[in-house]
C-alpha cells in the first residue's frame, strides 16, 4: 500500500469523527485543529493562513470531505517525506475517532488492542469510502488471530457468522470488526491475555512488518562474548534489543540484495550457529535448537530474495493479489450480469416475435378457412348453373326432336300426295328426289361433319384447358391440394362427362360417315337411274313435260334428321349454346 493511501484512511476516520451530526461536513475551526495536529505529528510546517485562503469563499459554513481533500493534498500530503513515526500518526487519528465510535465497557480487549485492530482494519480494508473490510479479509484476519493464539480454526463457526453478514452487505466497518474481536465470539475459552498477545502478534506481522522475532545469542565484535538479545526481523533489517519489551535498542543489521546467511559448525561450546553477512559486518548467531536455526535461516533468506526481486513482503503481496482477484471477479460478475441482461432482452424480443408469428398463423388459418368456404360456395354455384344448363339443353333437344318428328310426318304426307298425283312419273320423281335428297344429305353431312369437327376441336381445347388447370392445381402446395380435392373430383367428373360426350360425338361422326357413304352410294344409283329416265323422257319429249324441282329453301340436316327451322335460327341457337358454355368455363 502506498504511504499516501495509508495516511488517507487514518485521516478519513479522524474527519468522520468530527462530523457529529453525520452531514458529511466539518466546521473550519475543527479542521484547523485537525490540520495543525497532522502537521505536528508528520513534522510538516503548519501554515494556518493557507487554510483561511483556501476556504475564503465558503464564508463561515462547514466544509465537506471533498472540499477538504484539495487542501489536504496540496499543503500536507504533498509535503510528507516519511521522516516521522507512523505509529504516532495512527495514535493521533485513533484518539480523535475512538471516543465517539467505541464503547469499551462491553469489550474483552484493552484500548491498545482495539487500536491495533483498527490499524489492521485500515490495512485490510478496500480503497473505497466509506471504508469497509470484506468477508474474505475478515476470514484472513480471524485465521491469523486464531493461529497466533494457538487455537484451531472452526470453519463452521465462521460460516454461521458469514450468514449474518448478508444483512451488512458482506462487509464490516472498523468499529464492527473491533466489536467482533472484543466480544470473544471467535475466542471462546481463551484467556484475555492470550487474546491480547494474538492481536499483538498479528499487528506486528501485518502493520509493523515483523516477519519473525525471538531470543538468540549474538557474538560481540570487540569483546567476542556471547550475549542474549531479542531479535526482530523486518523486510529490510534485523533489529536486536535488550529485552522483549523493545525498550532499549542495541543495533540493526541492514539487509540488502548482497546479504547472505549460511550455517556454521558448532564451536566454542555453542551449537546451532549461523552467520549473517551484511554489507558492513558479519554476525554470528546461536539459537537453542536446530528447528529455530532452520526457521531463522529460511526467514532471512526469504527477505534477501524479496529484496533482490524488488518485491514487497509476502503478506502485503498476498493482500494485493487478493484485491486484484476480487476486482477481476467483480468485473466478471458485472460482465455476466450484463450478458444475462442482454440474453433476457433477446429472450423477450424472441417471445414477442413468436407471439406475432402465432397471431399471423391464426390470421392465416382464419383467412384460409374463409377462402375454403368461398371456394365451396363457388363450386356449389357452378354445379347448380351446370345442372340448370344441362336441363335447359335437354328441353331444347326434346323440342327439336318433337319438331323433327312433326316435320317428318308432314314430309311423309306430302310425299304421299305427290305419289298419288304423279303416279305416272313416280319412278322418275323418286329418282330425282333421291338424287336431290342425296345431294342435300351429302351437303348436310358435310356441314354436320364440319360442325362435329369444330365441336371436337372445341372439346379438345376445353379438355386441354381443364387438364392444364388440373396440372396447375396439382403443382400447388400440399395444403392447397387437400383444400381443392373436392373441386378436383368435381372437375374430373365433368371431364369424364365431357369425354363420354366426345366419345358419343365420335360415334355419331362414325354413323354420319357411314350414312354419308350410304347416301353417296344412293346418289350414284340415283344418277344412273336419272340418266336412264332422262333417256326415256327424251324419247317422249313431245308428249310429256318434265317436272323440275321447285324453288324450295335449302333444308338443314341435324343429328335427328331434316330440321324444321332455318339456317338463321340454327346460327342463333349455336351462339346461345356457345355463350353458356363459355360462362361455365370462366366460372370454373
PDB file of C-alpha atoms in Angstrom, residues 174-373:
ATOM      1  CA  UNK A 174     -13.693  -0.726  11.712  1.00  0.00           C
ATOM      2  CA  UNK A 175     -15.838  -0.490  14.833  1.00  0.00           C
ATOM      3  CA  UNK A 176     -17.843  -3.578  13.911  1.00  0.00           C
ATOM      4  CA  UNK A 177     -14.595  -5.526  13.430  1.00  0.00           C
ATOM      5  CA  UNK A 178     -13.295  -4.342  16.843  1.00  0.00           C
ATOM      6  CA  UNK A 179     -16.617  -5.329  18.416  1.00  0.00           C
ATOM      7  CA  UNK A 180     -16.437  -8.771  16.753  1.00  0.00           C
ATOM      8  CA  UNK A 181     -12.973  -9.499  18.184  1.00  0.00           C
ATOM      9  CA  UNK A 182     -13.701  -7.850  21.530  1.00  0.00           C
ATOM     10  CA  UNK A 183     -16.925  -9.839  22.035  1.00  0.00           C
ATOM     11  CA  UNK A 184     -14.938 -13.086  22.142  1.00  0.00           C
ATOM     12  CA  UNK A 185     -17.166 -14.736  19.535  1.00  0.00           C
ATOM     13  CA  UNK A 186     -14.169 -16.461  17.908  1.00  0.00           C
ATOM     14  CA  UNK A 187     -12.036 -16.777  21.102  1.00  0.00           C
ATOM     15  CA  UNK A 188     -14.306 -18.661  23.449  1.00  0.00           C
ATOM     16  CA  UNK A 189     -12.362 -20.487  26.170  1.00  0.00           C
ATOM     17  CA  UNK A 190      -9.231 -18.344  25.589  1.00  0.00           C
ATOM     18  CA  UNK A 191      -7.879 -16.000  28.224  1.00  0.00           C
ATOM     19  CA  UNK A 192      -7.795 -12.245  27.669  1.00  0.00           C
ATOM     20  CA  UNK A 193      -4.015 -12.178  27.902  1.00  0.00           C
ATOM     21  CA  UNK A 194      -3.737 -14.818  25.182  1.00  0.00           C
ATOM     22  CA  UNK A 195      -6.163 -12.847  23.014  1.00  0.00           C
ATOM     23  CA  UNK A 196      -4.124  -9.689  23.562  1.00  0.00           C
ATOM     24  CA  UNK A 197      -0.891 -11.491  22.641  1.00  0.00           C
ATOM     25  CA  UNK A 198      -2.527 -12.869  19.489  1.00  0.00           C
ATOM     26  CA  UNK A 199      -3.704  -9.401  18.436  1.00  0.00           C
ATOM     27  CA  UNK A 200      -0.216  -8.016  19.073  1.00  0.00           C
ATOM     28  CA  UNK A 201       1.431 -10.749  17.016  1.00  0.00           C
ATOM     29  CA  UNK A 202      -0.900 -10.193  14.053  1.00  0.00           C
ATOM     30  CA  UNK A 203      -0.411  -6.416  14.387  1.00  0.00           C
ATOM     31  CA  UNK A 204       3.361  -6.760  14.341  1.00  0.00           C
ATOM     32  CA  UNK A 205       3.269  -9.004  11.277  1.00  0.00           C
ATOM     33  CA  UNK A 206       0.759  -7.024   9.175  1.00  0.00           C
ATOM     34  CA  UNK A 207       1.408  -3.439  10.333  1.00  0.00           C
ATOM     35  CA  UNK A 208       4.946  -3.416  11.695  1.00  0.00           C
ATOM     36  CA  UNK A 209       6.159  -5.850   9.018  1.00  0.00           C
ATOM     37  CA  UNK A 210       7.695  -8.112  11.701  1.00  0.00           C
ATOM     38  CA  UNK A 211       8.371 -11.345   9.877  1.00  0.00           C
ATOM     39  CA  UNK A 212       9.955 -13.178  12.800  1.00  0.00           C
ATOM     40  CA  UNK A 213      11.137 -12.374  16.360  1.00  0.00           C
ATOM     41  CA  UNK A 214      12.645 -14.174  19.328  1.00  0.00           C
ATOM     42  CA  UNK A 215      15.633 -14.528  21.672  1.00  0.00           C
ATOM     43  CA  UNK A 216      19.002 -15.528  20.188  1.00  0.00           C
ATOM     44  CA  UNK A 217      22.689 -15.335  21.260  1.00  0.00           C
ATOM     45  CA  UNK A 218      24.914 -12.846  19.400  1.00  0.00           C
ATOM     46  CA  UNK A 219      28.702 -12.832  19.447  1.00  0.00           C
ATOM     47  CA  UNK A 220      30.238  -9.393  20.081  1.00  0.00           C
ATOM     48  CA  UNK A 221      32.653  -7.807  17.643  1.00  0.00           C
ATOM     49  CA  UNK A 222      35.030  -6.306  20.212  1.00  0.00           C
ATOM     50  CA  UNK A 223      34.821  -8.390  23.371  1.00  0.00           C
ATOM     51  CA  UNK A 224      33.919 -11.603  21.499  1.00  0.00           C
ATOM     52  CA  UNK A 225      31.490 -12.612  24.210  1.00  0.00           C
ATOM     53  CA  UNK A 226      28.042 -14.153  23.663  1.00  0.00           C
ATOM     54  CA  UNK A 227      25.024 -12.063  24.757  1.00  0.00           C
ATOM     55  CA  UNK A 228      21.323 -12.909  24.598  1.00  0.00           C
ATOM     56  CA  UNK A 229      19.315 -10.391  22.624  1.00  0.00           C
ATOM     57  CA  UNK A 230      15.702 -10.044  21.391  1.00  0.00           C
ATOM     58  CA  UNK A 231      15.840 -10.079  17.588  1.00  0.00           C
ATOM     59  CA  UNK A 232      13.137  -8.619  15.309  1.00  0.00           C
ATOM     60  CA  UNK A 233      13.253  -9.469  11.588  1.00  0.00           C
ATOM     61  CA  UNK A 234      11.729  -6.977   9.134  1.00  0.00           C
ATOM     62  CA  UNK A 235      11.804  -6.917   5.315  1.00  0.00           C
ATOM     63  CA  UNK A 236      14.982  -4.787   5.133  1.00  0.00           C
ATOM     64  CA  UNK A 237      16.587  -5.073   8.582  1.00  0.00           C
ATOM     65  CA  UNK A 238      17.121  -7.148  11.720  1.00  0.00           C
ATOM     66  CA  UNK A 239      16.900  -5.140  14.949  1.00  0.00           C
ATOM     67  CA  UNK A 240      18.063  -6.506  18.307  1.00  0.00           C
ATOM     68  CA  UNK A 241      17.044  -5.242  21.743  1.00  0.00           C
ATOM     69  CA  UNK A 242      17.983  -5.908  25.349  1.00  0.00           C
ATOM     70  CA  UNK A 243      14.560  -7.370  26.166  1.00  0.00           C
ATOM     71  CA  UNK A 244      11.287  -8.449  24.658  1.00  0.00           C
ATOM     72  CA  UNK A 245       9.667  -5.131  25.531  1.00  0.00           C
ATOM     73  CA  UNK A 246      11.964  -3.490  22.945  1.00  0.00           C
ATOM     74  CA  UNK A 247      12.604  -0.604  25.307  1.00  0.00           C
ATOM     75  CA  UNK A 248      16.363  -0.433  24.654  1.00  0.00           C
ATOM     76  CA  UNK A 249      17.577  -0.942  21.121  1.00  0.00           C
ATOM     77  CA  UNK A 250      21.171  -2.198  20.762  1.00  0.00           C
ATOM     78  CA  UNK A 251      21.592  -2.164  16.982  1.00  0.00           C
ATOM     79  CA  UNK A 252      20.410  -3.035  13.472  1.00  0.00           C
ATOM     80  CA  UNK A 253      21.573  -5.419  10.797  1.00  0.00           C
ATOM     81  CA  UNK A 254      20.695  -3.794   7.469  1.00  0.00           C
ATOM     82  CA  UNK A 255      19.639  -6.237   4.764  1.00  0.00           C
ATOM     83  CA  UNK A 256      20.093  -5.722   1.036  1.00  0.00           C
ATOM     84  CA  UNK A 257      20.383  -7.852  -2.071  1.00  0.00           C
ATOM     85  CA  UNK A 258      24.077  -8.552  -1.337  1.00  0.00           C
ATOM     86  CA  UNK A 259      23.427 -10.061   2.106  1.00  0.00           C
ATOM     87  CA  UNK A 260      23.641 -13.780   2.742  1.00  0.00           C
ATOM     88  CA  UNK A 261      23.128 -16.249   5.559  1.00  0.00           C
ATOM     89  CA  UNK A 262      24.835 -19.608   5.997  1.00  0.00           C
ATOM     90  CA  UNK A 263      25.031 -22.248   8.736  1.00  0.00           C
ATOM     91  CA  UNK A 264      28.206 -22.672  10.847  1.00  0.00           C
ATOM     92  CA  UNK A 265      29.573 -25.738  12.605  1.00  0.00           C
ATOM     93  CA  UNK A 266      29.403 -25.895  16.397  1.00  0.00           C
ATOM     94  CA  UNK A 267      32.316 -24.236  18.185  1.00  0.00           C
ATOM     95  CA  UNK A 268      33.294 -22.634  21.487  1.00  0.00           C
ATOM     96  CA  UNK A 269      30.645 -24.664  23.227  1.00  0.00           C
ATOM     97  CA  UNK A 270      27.886 -23.112  21.135  1.00  0.00           C
ATOM     98  CA  UNK A 271      25.527 -25.123  19.000  1.00  0.00           C
ATOM     99  CA  UNK A 272      23.116 -24.313  16.174  1.00  0.00           C
ATOM    100  CA  UNK A 273      25.220 -21.488  14.784  1.00  0.00           C
ATOM    101  CA  UNK A 274      24.704 -19.478  11.579  1.00  0.00           C
ATOM    102  CA  UNK A 275      26.384 -16.448  10.042  1.00  0.00           C
ATOM    103  CA  UNK A 276      24.687 -13.305   8.708  1.00  0.00           C
ATOM    104  CA  UNK A 277      26.849 -11.412   6.175  1.00  0.00           C
ATOM    105  CA  UNK A 278      25.802  -7.799   5.518  1.00  0.00           C
ATOM    106  CA  UNK A 279      27.462  -5.036   3.557  1.00  0.00           C
ATOM    107  CA  UNK A 280      29.079  -3.664   6.736  1.00  0.00           C
ATOM    108  CA  UNK A 281      29.654  -6.552   9.144  1.00  0.00           C
ATOM    109  CA  UNK A 282      29.159 -10.232   9.719  1.00  0.00           C
ATOM    110  CA  UNK A 283      27.206 -11.518  12.713  1.00  0.00           C
ATOM    111  CA  UNK A 284      27.491 -14.902  14.335  1.00  0.00           C
ATOM    112  CA  UNK A 285      24.194 -16.061  15.840  1.00  0.00           C
ATOM    113  CA  UNK A 286      23.358 -19.046  18.045  1.00  0.00           C
ATOM    114  CA  UNK A 287      19.876 -20.425  18.743  1.00  0.00           C
ATOM    115  CA  UNK A 288      18.568 -23.034  21.150  1.00  0.00           C
ATOM    116  CA  UNK A 289      17.720 -25.826  18.694  1.00  0.00           C
ATOM    117  CA  UNK A 290      18.044 -26.860  15.066  1.00  0.00           C
ATOM    118  CA  UNK A 291      14.396 -26.143  14.257  1.00  0.00           C
ATOM    119  CA  UNK A 292      14.697 -22.489  15.230  1.00  0.00           C
ATOM    120  CA  UNK A 293      18.010 -22.287  13.379  1.00  0.00           C
ATOM    121  CA  UNK A 294      16.369 -23.554  10.195  1.00  0.00           C
ATOM    122  CA  UNK A 295      13.401 -21.189  10.628  1.00  0.00           C
ATOM    123  CA  UNK A 296      15.632 -18.129  11.080  1.00  0.00           C
ATOM    124  CA  UNK A 297      17.891 -19.001   8.148  1.00  0.00           C
ATOM    125  CA  UNK A 298      14.874 -19.598   5.906  1.00  0.00           C
ATOM    126  CA  UNK A 299      13.185 -16.338   7.006  1.00  0.00           C
ATOM    127  CA  UNK A 300      16.337 -14.240   6.400  1.00  0.00           C
ATOM    128  CA  UNK A 301      16.953 -15.884   3.019  1.00  0.00           C
ATOM    129  CA  UNK A 302      13.337 -15.114   2.057  1.00  0.00           C
ATOM    130  CA  UNK A 303      13.799 -11.424   2.937  1.00  0.00           C
ATOM    131  CA  UNK A 304      17.011 -11.193   0.899  1.00  0.00           C
ATOM    132  CA  UNK A 305      15.350 -12.945  -2.048  1.00  0.00           C
ATOM    133  CA  UNK A 306      12.449 -10.475  -1.958  1.00  0.00           C
ATOM    134  CA  UNK A 307      14.900  -7.550  -1.836  1.00  0.00           C
ATOM    135  CA  UNK A 308      16.731  -8.911  -4.854  1.00  0.00           C
ATOM    136  CA  UNK A 309      13.450  -9.208  -6.760  1.00  0.00           C
ATOM    137  CA  UNK A 310      12.223  -5.782  -5.542  1.00  0.00           C
ATOM    138  CA  UNK A 311       9.060  -7.398  -4.235  1.00  0.00           C
ATOM    139  CA  UNK A 312       7.078  -6.357  -1.139  1.00  0.00           C
ATOM    140  CA  UNK A 313       6.695  -8.609   1.908  1.00  0.00           C
ATOM    141  CA  UNK A 314       4.695 -11.770   1.449  1.00  0.00           C
ATOM    142  CA  UNK A 315       1.643 -10.616   3.446  1.00  0.00           C
ATOM    143  CA  UNK A 316       1.439  -7.318   1.526  1.00  0.00           C
ATOM    144  CA  UNK A 317       1.880  -9.067  -1.821  1.00  0.00           C
ATOM    145  CA  UNK A 318      -0.793 -11.639  -0.866  1.00  0.00           C
ATOM    146  CA  UNK A 319      -3.186  -8.846   0.088  1.00  0.00           C
ATOM    147  CA  UNK A 320      -2.614  -7.127  -3.266  1.00  0.00           C
ATOM    148  CA  UNK A 321      -3.268 -10.394  -5.139  1.00  0.00           C
ATOM    149  CA  UNK A 322      -6.486 -10.926  -3.186  1.00  0.00           C
ATOM    150  CA  UNK A 323      -7.627  -7.419  -4.124  1.00  0.00           C
ATOM    151  CA  UNK A 324      -6.787  -7.942  -7.773  1.00  0.00           C
ATOM    152  CA  UNK A 325      -8.642 -11.254  -7.739  1.00  0.00           C
ATOM    153  CA  UNK A 326     -11.694  -9.604  -6.172  1.00  0.00           C
ATOM    154  CA  UNK A 327     -11.612  -6.855  -8.790  1.00  0.00           C
ATOM    155  CA  UNK A 328     -11.350  -9.464 -11.539  1.00  0.00           C
ATOM    156  CA  UNK A 329     -14.220 -11.482 -10.103  1.00  0.00           C
ATOM    157  CA  UNK A 330     -16.311  -8.337  -9.706  1.00  0.00           C
ATOM    158  CA  UNK A 331     -15.633  -7.367 -13.318  1.00  0.00           C
ATOM    159  CA  UNK A 332     -16.526 -10.883 -14.469  1.00  0.00           C
ATOM    160  CA  UNK A 333     -19.701 -10.770 -12.379  1.00  0.00           C
ATOM    161  CA  UNK A 334     -20.674  -7.427 -13.903  1.00  0.00           C
ATOM    162  CA  UNK A 335     -19.954  -8.765 -17.374  1.00  0.00           C
ATOM    163  CA  UNK A 336     -22.017 -11.872 -16.608  1.00  0.00           C
ATOM    164  CA  UNK A 337     -24.893  -9.737 -15.346  1.00  0.00           C
ATOM    165  CA  UNK A 338     -24.643  -7.606 -18.483  1.00  0.00           C
ATOM    166  CA  UNK A 339     -24.735 -10.717 -20.677  1.00  0.00           C
ATOM    167  CA  UNK A 340     -27.662 -12.111 -18.698  1.00  0.00           C
ATOM    168  CA  UNK A 341     -29.477  -8.800 -19.166  1.00  0.00           C
ATOM    169  CA  UNK A 342     -28.784  -8.894 -22.903  1.00  0.00           C
ATOM    170  CA  UNK A 343     -29.977 -12.506 -23.076  1.00  0.00           C
ATOM    171  CA  UNK A 344     -33.094 -11.558 -21.144  1.00  0.00           C
ATOM    172  CA  UNK A 345     -33.807  -8.728 -23.582  1.00  0.00           C
ATOM    173  CA  UNK A 346     -33.165 -11.040 -26.531  1.00  0.00           C
ATOM    174  CA  UNK A 347     -35.467 -13.643 -24.992  1.00  0.00           C
ATOM    175  CA  UNK A 348     -38.218 -11.078 -24.517  1.00  0.00           C
ATOM    176  CA  UNK A 349     -37.806  -9.917 -28.109  1.00  0.00           C
ATOM    177  CA  UNK A 350     -37.981 -13.545 -29.252  1.00  0.00           C
ATOM    178  CA  UNK A 351     -41.118 -14.091 -27.218  1.00  0.00           C
ATOM    179  CA  UNK A 352     -42.715 -11.036 -28.845  1.00  0.00           C
ATOM    180  CA  UNK A 353     -41.663 -12.297 -32.266  1.00  0.00           C
ATOM    181  CA  UNK A 354     -43.134 -15.741 -31.540  1.00  0.00           C
ATOM    182  CA  UNK A 355     -46.344 -14.135 -30.339  1.00  0.00           C
ATOM    183  CA  UNK A 356     -46.549 -12.099 -33.564  1.00  0.00           C
ATOM    184  CA  UNK A 357     -45.914 -15.265 -35.575  1.00  0.00           C
ATOM    185  CA  UNK A 358     -48.639 -17.089 -33.653  1.00  0.00           C
ATOM    186  CA  UNK A 359     -51.112 -14.276 -34.335  1.00  0.00           C
ATOM    187  CA  UNK A 360     -50.098 -14.253 -38.017  1.00  0.00           C
ATOM    188  CA  UNK A 361     -50.617 -18.028 -38.230  1.00  0.00           C
ATOM    189  CA  UNK A 362     -54.038 -17.740 -36.604  1.00  0.00           C
ATOM    190  CA  UNK A 363     -54.973 -14.963 -39.021  1.00  0.00           C
ATOM    191  CA  UNK A 364     -53.693 -17.030 -41.969  1.00  0.00           C
ATOM    192  CA  UNK A 365     -55.717 -20.033 -40.765  1.00  0.00           C
ATOM    193  CA  UNK A 366     -58.828 -17.848 -40.488  1.00  0.00           C
ATOM    194  CA  UNK A 367     -58.243 -16.452 -43.998  1.00  0.00           C
ATOM    195  CA  UNK A 368     -57.689 -19.970 -45.349  1.00  0.00           C
ATOM    196  CA  UNK A 369     -60.951 -21.158 -43.787  1.00  0.00           C
ATOM    197  CA  UNK A 370     -62.796 -18.195 -45.282  1.00  0.00           C
ATOM    198  CA  UNK A 371     -61.172 -18.840 -48.670  1.00  0.00           C
ATOM    199  CA  UNK A 372     -62.151 -22.506 -48.495  1.00  0.00           C
ATOM    200  CA  UNK A 373     -65.723 -21.541 -47.664  1.00  0.00           C
TER     201      UNK A 373
END
